[in-house]
CSV table of C-alpha atoms and ligand atoms in Angstrom, one decimal:
chain,number,residue,atom,x,y,z
A,1,MET,CA,-17.5,23.7,-9.3
A,2,THR,CA,-16.7,20.1,-9.6
A,3,LYS,CA,-17.6,18.7,-12.9
A,4,VAL,CA,-17.3,15.0,-12.7
A,5,LYS,CA,-18.4,13.3,-15.9
A,6,ARG,CA,-20.6,10.2,-15.2
A,7,LEU,CA,-19.4,6.9,-16.7
A,8,THR,CA,-20.7,6.3,-20.3
A,9,GLU,CA,-21.0,3.2,-22.4
A,10,ASN,CA,-17.8,4.3,-24.1
A,11,ASP,CA,-15.9,4.3,-20.8
A,12,VAL,CA,-17.0,0.9,-19.6
A,13,THR,CA,-15.4,-1.3,-22.0
A,14,PRO,CA,-11.8,-0.2,-21.7
A,15,LYS,CA,-12.1,0.0,-18.0
A,16,ALA,CA,-13.5,-3.6,-17.8
A,17,ALA,CA,-10.7,-4.7,-20.1
A,18,TYR,CA,-8.3,-3.1,-17.6
A,19,LEU,CA,-9.8,-4.9,-14.7
A,20,ASN,CA,-9.6,-8.2,-16.5
A,21,ARG,CA,-5.8,-7.5,-17.0
A,22,ARG,CA,-5.4,-6.6,-13.4
A,23,ARG,CA,-7.1,-9.8,-12.3
A,24,PHE,CA,-4.9,-11.8,-14.5
A,25,LEU,CA,-1.8,-10.0,-13.4
A,26,ALA,CA,-2.3,-9.3,-9.8
A,27,GLY,CA,-4.8,-12.0,-8.7
A,28,GLY,CA,-6.5,-11.1,-5.5
A,29,ALA,CA,-5.0,-7.7,-5.2
A,30,ALA,CA,-6.9,-6.6,-8.3
A,31,LEU,CA,-10.2,-7.5,-6.7
A,32,LEU,CA,-9.3,-5.3,-3.9
A,33,GLY,CA,-8.4,-2.5,-6.2
A,34,GLY,CA,-11.4,-3.2,-8.4
A,35,ALA,CA,-14.0,-2.7,-5.7
A,36,THR,CA,-14.3,1.0,-6.2
A,37,ILE,CA,-13.3,1.3,-9.8
A,38,GLY,CA,-16.0,2.3,-12.3
A,39,ALA,CA,-17.9,4.7,-10.0
A,40,GLU,CA,-16.6,7.7,-11.7
A,41,ALA,CA,-14.8,8.9,-14.8
A,42,TRP,CA,-12.8,12.1,-14.9
A,43,ALA,CA,-12.8,15.0,-17.3
A,44,ARG,CA,-10.5,13.6,-19.9
A,45,PRO,CA,-7.6,15.1,-22.0
A,46,ALA,CA,-7.8,15.1,-25.7
A,47,ASP,CA,-9.1,12.1,-27.7
A,48,TRP,CA,-5.8,11.5,-29.3
A,49,MET,CA,-4.3,10.9,-25.9
A,50,LEU,CA,-7.0,8.6,-24.8
A,51,GLN,CA,-6.4,6.6,-27.9
A,52,GLN,CA,-2.7,6.3,-27.1
A,53,VAL,CA,-3.4,5.0,-23.6
A,54,LYS,CA,-6.1,2.6,-24.7
A,55,GLN,CA,-3.6,0.5,-26.6
A,56,GLU,CA,-2.3,-2.7,-25.2
A,57,TRP,CA,0.7,-2.0,-23.0
A,58,PRO,CA,3.2,-4.4,-21.2
A,59,THR,CA,3.5,-4.4,-17.5
A,60,THR,CA,7.2,-4.0,-17.1
A,61,TYR,CA,7.5,-3.6,-13.3
A,62,ARG,CA,5.3,-4.6,-10.4
A,63,VAL,CA,5.4,-5.0,-6.7
A,64,ASP,CA,3.5,-7.9,-5.2
A,65,GLU,CA,1.4,-5.8,-2.9
A,66,ALA,CA,-2.3,-4.9,-3.1
A,67,ILE,CA,-3.0,-2.1,-5.5
A,68,THR,CA,-4.5,0.9,-3.8
A,69,PRO,CA,-8.2,1.3,-4.8
A,70,GLU,CA,-8.4,3.9,-7.5
A,71,TYR,CA,-10.8,5.9,-5.4
A,72,ASP,CA,-8.2,6.6,-2.7
A,73,ALA,CA,-5.5,7.4,-5.2
A,74,THR,CA,-7.8,10.0,-6.9
A,75,HIS,CA,-9.4,11.6,-3.8
A,76,TYR,CA,-6.5,11.9,-1.5
A,77,ASN,CA,-4.0,14.1,-3.3
A,78,ASN,CA,-1.3,16.7,-2.8
A,79,TYR,CA,-1.5,19.4,-5.4
A,80,TYR,CA,-1.2,22.8,-3.8
A,81,GLU,CA,-2.0,24.7,-7.0
A,82,PHE,CA,-5.6,23.4,-6.5
A,83,GLY,CA,-5.6,23.9,-2.7
A,84,THR,CA,-3.8,22.4,0.3
A,85,GLY,CA,-6.6,20.0,1.5
A,86,LYS,CA,-6.4,16.4,0.4
A,87,ASN,CA,-9.8,16.7,-1.3
A,88,ASP,CA,-9.2,20.1,-3.0
A,89,PRO,CA,-7.4,18.7,-6.1
A,90,VAL,CA,-10.3,16.4,-7.0
A,91,ARG,CA,-12.8,19.2,-6.3
A,92,ASN,CA,-11.1,21.9,-8.0
A,93,SER,CA,-9.3,20.4,-11.0
A,94,GLN,CA,-12.1,19.0,-13.1
A,95,ASN,CA,-12.1,22.0,-15.6
A,96,PHE,CA,-8.3,22.1,-15.9
A,97,ARG,CA,-7.4,22.3,-19.6
A,98,THR,CA,-4.7,19.8,-20.6
A,99,ASP,CA,-5.1,20.1,-24.4
A,100,PRO,CA,-3.3,21.7,-26.2
A,101,TRP,CA,-0.2,21.0,-24.1
A,102,SER,CA,3.4,21.6,-24.8
A,103,VAL,CA,6.7,21.2,-23.0
A,104,GLN,CA,9.5,23.6,-23.3
A,105,VAL,CA,12.9,22.1,-23.3
A,106,SER,CA,16.0,24.3,-22.6
A,107,GLY,CA,19.5,24.4,-21.3
A,108,ALA,CA,22.4,22.0,-21.9
A,109,CYS,CA,21.1,19.8,-24.7
A,110,ASN,CA,21.3,19.6,-28.4
A,111,ASN,CA,17.5,19.4,-29.1
A,112,PRO,CA,16.0,22.3,-27.2
A,113,GLY,CA,12.6,23.7,-28.3
A,114,THR,CA,8.9,23.5,-27.6
A,115,TYR,CA,7.3,20.1,-28.0
A,116,ALA,CA,3.8,19.4,-28.5
A,117,LEU,CA,2.7,16.6,-26.0
A,118,GLU,CA,1.6,14.5,-28.9
A,119,ASP,CA,5.2,14.5,-30.1
A,120,LEU,CA,6.4,13.2,-26.7
A,121,ILE,CA,4.0,10.3,-26.3
A,122,LYS,CA,3.6,7.3,-28.5
A,123,ALA,CA,1.4,4.4,-27.7
A,124,LYS,CA,4.1,1.8,-28.6
A,125,ASP,CA,6.4,3.3,-25.9
A,126,LEU,CA,3.9,3.2,-23.1
A,127,GLU,CA,4.3,0.7,-20.3
A,128,GLU,CA,2.6,0.0,-17.0
A,129,ARG,CA,4.6,0.2,-13.8
A,130,ILE,CA,3.2,-0.9,-10.5
A,131,TYR,CA,5.1,1.1,-8.0
A,132,ARG,CA,5.0,1.9,-4.3
A,133,PHE,CA,4.5,5.6,-3.7
A,134,ARG,CA,5.7,7.0,-0.4
A,135,CYS,CA,4.7,10.6,0.7
A,136,VAL,CA,7.1,12.4,3.1
A,137,GLU,CA,3.9,12.8,5.3
A,138,ALA,CA,4.2,9.1,6.0
A,139,TRP,CA,1.4,7.7,4.0
A,140,SER,CA,1.8,5.4,1.0
A,141,MET,CA,0.0,3.8,-1.8
A,142,VAL,CA,0.6,1.3,-4.6
A,143,ILE,CA,-0.2,2.7,-8.0
A,144,PRO,CA,-0.3,1.2,-11.5
A,145,TRP,CA,1.1,4.0,-13.6
A,146,LEU,CA,1.2,4.2,-17.4
A,147,GLY,CA,4.2,6.0,-18.9
A,148,PHE,CA,7.5,5.8,-20.5
A,149,PRO,CA,11.0,6.0,-19.0
A,150,LEU,CA,12.3,9.5,-18.6
A,151,ALA,CA,15.6,8.2,-19.9
A,152,ASP,CA,14.0,7.6,-23.3
A,153,LEU,CA,13.0,11.2,-23.6
A,154,ILE,CA,16.3,12.5,-22.3
A,155,LYS,CA,18.1,10.5,-24.9
A,156,ARG,CA,16.0,12.1,-27.6
A,157,LEU,CA,16.8,15.6,-26.2
A,158,ASP,CA,20.5,14.7,-26.3
A,159,PRO,CA,22.0,16.5,-23.3
A,160,THR,CA,25.5,17.9,-23.5
A,161,SER,CA,28.3,17.0,-21.1
A,162,ASP,CA,27.4,20.2,-19.2
A,163,ALA,CA,24.0,18.6,-18.2
A,164,LYS,CA,24.6,17.3,-14.6
A,165,TYR,CA,21.0,17.9,-13.5
A,166,VAL,CA,17.6,18.1,-15.0
A,167,ALA,CA,14.9,20.5,-13.7
A,168,PHE,CA,11.2,20.4,-14.1
A,169,GLU,CA,8.5,23.1,-13.8
A,170,THR,CA,4.8,22.9,-13.4
A,171,LEU,CA,2.4,25.2,-15.3
A,172,VAL,CA,1.6,28.7,-14.0
A,173,ASP,CA,-1.9,29.7,-14.7
A,174,ARG,CA,-3.7,31.9,-12.2
A,175,ASP,CA,-7.0,31.5,-14.0
A,176,GLN,CA,-6.9,27.7,-13.7
A,177,PHE,CA,-5.2,27.3,-10.3
A,178,PRO,CA,-7.0,28.7,-7.3
A,179,ASN,CA,-4.0,28.8,-5.0
A,180,GLN,CA,-1.9,30.7,-7.6
A,181,ARG,CA,-4.3,33.5,-7.4
A,182,ALA,CA,-4.8,33.3,-3.6
A,183,LEU,CA,-3.9,36.4,-1.5
A,184,ARG,CA,-1.3,34.3,0.3
A,185,PRO,CA,-0.4,31.3,-1.8
A,186,ALA,CA,0.6,28.2,0.1
A,187,ILE,CA,4.0,27.9,-1.7
A,188,PRO,CA,5.8,30.1,-4.3
A,189,TYR,CA,4.9,29.1,-7.9
A,190,PRO,CA,5.8,27.6,-10.3
A,191,TYR,CA,6.3,24.3,-8.4
A,192,ILE,CA,9.8,23.2,-9.3
A,193,GLU,CA,11.7,20.0,-8.9
A,194,GLY,CA,15.0,18.4,-10.2
A,195,LEU,CA,17.0,15.3,-10.4
A,196,ARG,CA,20.7,14.5,-10.8
A,197,MET,CA,21.3,13.2,-14.3
A,198,ASP,CA,22.0,9.7,-13.2
A,199,GLU,CA,18.7,9.6,-11.2
A,200,ALA,CA,16.9,10.9,-14.1
A,201,MET,CA,18.4,8.2,-16.3
A,202,ASN,CA,17.7,5.4,-13.9
A,203,PRO,CA,15.3,2.9,-15.5
A,204,LEU,CA,12.8,3.2,-12.7
A,205,THR,CA,12.2,7.0,-13.3
A,206,LEU,CA,8.9,7.4,-15.2
A,207,MET,CA,7.2,10.1,-17.1
A,208,ALA,CA,3.6,9.1,-16.3
A,209,VAL,CA,0.6,10.0,-18.6
A,210,GLY,CA,-1.8,7.6,-17.1
A,211,MET,CA,-2.8,5.4,-14.2
A,212,TYR,CA,-5.2,2.5,-13.6
A,213,GLY,CA,-5.2,2.0,-17.4
A,214,GLU,CA,-6.5,5.5,-18.0
A,215,THR,CA,-5.1,8.9,-18.8
A,216,LEU,CA,-4.1,10.7,-15.6
A,217,PRO,CA,-6.9,12.4,-13.8
A,218,ASN,CA,-6.3,16.1,-13.5
A,219,GLN,CA,-5.8,15.9,-9.7
A,220,ASN,CA,-3.0,13.3,-10.3
A,221,GLY,CA,-1.0,15.6,-12.5
A,222,ALA,CA,-2.5,15.4,-16.1
A,223,PRO,CA,-1.4,15.4,-18.8
A,224,ILE,CA,2.2,14.4,-17.8
A,225,ARG,CA,4.0,14.1,-14.5
A,226,LEU,CA,7.1,12.6,-13.1
A,227,VAL,CA,7.2,9.5,-10.9
A,228,VAL,CA,10.4,8.7,-9.0
A,229,PRO,CA,9.4,5.8,-6.9
A,230,TRP,CA,12.3,5.6,-4.4
A,231,LYS,CA,11.9,9.3,-3.4
A,232,TYR,CA,9.3,11.0,-1.3
A,233,GLY,CA,6.3,11.9,-3.4
A,234,PHE,CA,7.1,15.6,-3.6
A,235,LYS,CA,9.8,14.9,-6.2
A,236,SER,CA,7.1,13.6,-8.5
A,237,ILE,CA,6.1,16.9,-10.0
A,238,LYS,CA,2.8,17.3,-11.8
A,239,ALA,CA,1.6,19.1,-14.9
A,240,ILE,CA,5.1,19.6,-16.3
A,241,VAL,CA,5.6,22.3,-18.9
A,242,ARG,CA,9.4,22.8,-18.7
A,243,ILE,CA,12.4,20.6,-18.7
A,244,HIS,CA,15.8,22.3,-18.2
A,245,PHE,CA,19.3,20.7,-18.4
A,246,THR,CA,21.8,22.4,-16.0
A,247,ASN,CA,25.2,21.9,-14.6
A,248,GLU,CA,24.2,23.1,-11.2
A,249,GLU,CA,21.9,21.5,-8.6
A,250,PRO,CA,18.5,23.3,-9.3
A,251,PRO,CA,16.5,24.8,-6.5
A,252,THR,CA,13.4,22.8,-5.6
A,253,THR,CA,10.0,23.9,-4.1
A,254,TRP,CA,10.1,22.1,-0.8
A,255,SER,CA,13.8,22.4,-0.1
A,256,ASN,CA,13.4,26.2,-0.8
A,257,ALA,CA,10.4,26.5,1.5
A,258,ALA,CA,11.8,24.5,4.4
A,259,PRO,CA,15.4,23.5,3.9
A,260,ARG,CA,15.9,21.8,7.3
A,261,GLU,CA,12.9,19.6,6.6
A,262,TYR,CA,13.2,18.7,2.9
A,263,GLY,CA,16.3,18.2,1.0
A,264,PHE,CA,17.1,18.1,-2.8
A,265,TYR,CA,17.6,14.2,-2.7
A,266,ALA,CA,14.5,13.3,-0.6
A,267,ASN,CA,15.2,9.5,-0.9
A,268,VAL,CA,12.8,7.5,1.2
A,269,ASN,CA,14.9,6.5,4.2
A,270,PRO,CA,13.4,5.0,7.4
A,271,THR,CA,16.6,5.8,9.4
A,272,VAL,CA,16.5,9.6,8.7
A,273,ASP,CA,13.5,11.1,10.4
A,274,HIS,CA,11.7,14.3,9.4
A,275,PRO,CA,12.5,16.9,12.2
A,276,ARG,CA,8.9,16.8,13.2
A,277,TRP,CA,8.0,13.0,12.7
A,278,SER,CA,9.4,9.6,12.3
A,279,GLN,CA,9.9,8.1,8.9
A,280,ALA,CA,10.4,4.5,10.2
A,281,THR,CA,6.8,3.6,9.3
A,282,GLU,CA,4.0,4.6,7.0
A,283,ARG,CA,0.2,4.4,6.7
A,284,ARG,CA,-0.7,2.4,3.7
A,285,LEU,CA,-3.9,3.8,2.4
A,286,PRO,CA,-6.7,3.2,2.8
A,287,THR,CA,-6.7,3.3,6.5
A,288,SER,CA,-9.4,3.5,9.1
A,289,PHE,CA,-9.7,4.0,12.9
A,290,PHE,CA,-9.9,0.3,13.2
A,291,ASN,CA,-7.3,-0.5,10.7
A,292,PRO,CA,-4.5,2.1,10.8
A,293,ASN,CA,-2.6,-0.3,8.4
A,294,VAL,CA,0.9,0.9,9.6
A,295,ILE,CA,3.7,-0.8,7.9
A,296,ASP,CA,7.5,-0.5,8.0
A,297,THR,CA,9.0,1.9,5.6
A,298,LEU,CA,11.7,0.3,3.4
A,299,MET,CA,15.1,1.8,2.5
A,300,PHE,CA,14.7,3.6,-0.8
A,301,ASN,CA,11.0,2.6,-0.7
A,302,GLY,CA,12.0,-1.0,-1.4
A,303,TYR,CA,14.0,-0.2,-4.6
A,304,GLU,CA,17.4,-0.5,-2.9
A,305,GLU,CA,18.6,-3.0,-5.4
A,306,GLU,CA,17.9,-0.7,-8.3
A,307,VAL,CA,19.1,2.6,-6.9
A,308,ALA,CA,21.4,2.2,-3.8
A,309,HIS,CA,24.5,2.3,-6.1
A,310,LEU,CA,23.5,6.0,-7.1
A,311,TYR,CA,24.4,7.0,-3.5
A,312,ALA,CA,27.4,4.9,-2.8
A,313,GLY,CA,29.7,6.8,-0.4
A,314,MET,CA,27.2,9.6,0.3
A,315,ASP,CA,26.2,10.5,3.8
A,316,LEU,CA,22.3,10.2,3.5
A,317,ARG,CA,21.9,12.1,6.8
A,318,ARG,CA,23.5,15.1,5.3
A,319,PHE,CA,22.1,14.7,1.8
A,320,TYR,CA,18.5,14.1,2.8
B,1,MTE,N1,3.3,18.7,-8.1
B,1,MTE,C1,2.8,20.0,-8.2
B,1,MTE,N2,2.8,20.7,-9.2
B,1,MTE,N3,2.2,20.5,-7.0
B,1,MTE,C2,2.1,19.9,-5.8
B,1,MTE,O1,1.6,20.4,-4.8
B,1,MTE,N4,2.7,17.8,-4.7
B,1,MTE,C3,3.7,16.7,-4.5
B,1,MTE,C4,3.7,15.9,-5.8
B,1,MTE,N5,3.7,16.7,-7.1
B,1,MTE,C5,2.7,18.5,-5.8
B,1,MTE,C6,3.2,18.0,-7.0
B,1,MTE,C7,3.5,15.9,-3.4
B,1,MTE,S1,3.9,16.5,-1.9
B,1,MTE,C8,3.0,14.6,-3.5
B,1,MTE,S2,3.0,13.5,-2.1
B,1,MTE,C9,2.6,14.0,-4.9
B,1,MTE,O2,2.6,15.0,-5.8
B,1,MTE,C10,1.2,13.5,-4.7
B,1,MTE,O3,0.8,12.8,-5.8
B,1,MTE,P1,-0.6,12.2,-5.9
B,1,MTE,O4,-1.7,13.3,-5.6
B,1,MTE,O5,-0.9,11.7,-7.2
B,1,MTE,O6,-0.7,11.1,-4.9
């Protein structure tokens, strides 16, 4: 079952280096985050990828809030392919194979094709972004991601004027994903998501290949996932194998499953409640009985300045 590799000598140095960086950059917050770091190391993707992630990287965006302890970010996950419990992803994903990995690019672009992951990721392009991450279920974290702007990749793929949206797909592999071979899968697979082209090109939109100074743990979407910090977490699709440019709004997993509850846009919005619960506040993890740590949810998850213009004139109650 779970095959969690114990920390080795080799793992210690870079991780320690990361913590030093964090202390330097985030002061006290890093200490909070550091308390549980170092207890475990995950099954890792290929060496080449580790090498890419181990290089120096600049921190190009950060919020001045305590970074969520790595333990919480890696043990409280949504990844239905591995099961619907918050603990299922970490338990069931440790043998997931992320190498070799390729991403198929199709649709309205001049450079379609199948790209090996190593052709998409270069150390020099990696940057760290410390973002708030707000799930539609009203919990949130602050995560130091490592990745590169989706816009940079899209420019290389050279979309045509027909490309109004970009769609993403997660791997389908019944051997590796227990919920995909379940008698009654929790959701239809593949998991699919999409963005309007201007959202995809927004400088905040990140293709993440790491977090906490390491490659992504499998349960967090290794080897490559999307991070759209002003949208509910379900937009941030994991383990991407396909990118498709299209002129029509693509269907998405959760708006297909429950269209009244989850929309295509899914912008974090404290004034538009989910039909079954309020979105005005959120539980900032970790929480406990004595410290529920409930905070106000911010419009566009606090990224209003960067993204509000994308929705000027739109009725956000209708386009939720
Ligand atoms: N991607 C895939 N392929 N499958 C999923 O079930 N869950 C989404 C999103 N991406 C999901 C997914 C949801 S609901 C959330 S909140 C985030 O992943 C959770 O990311 P995290 O586990 O890294 O916090």
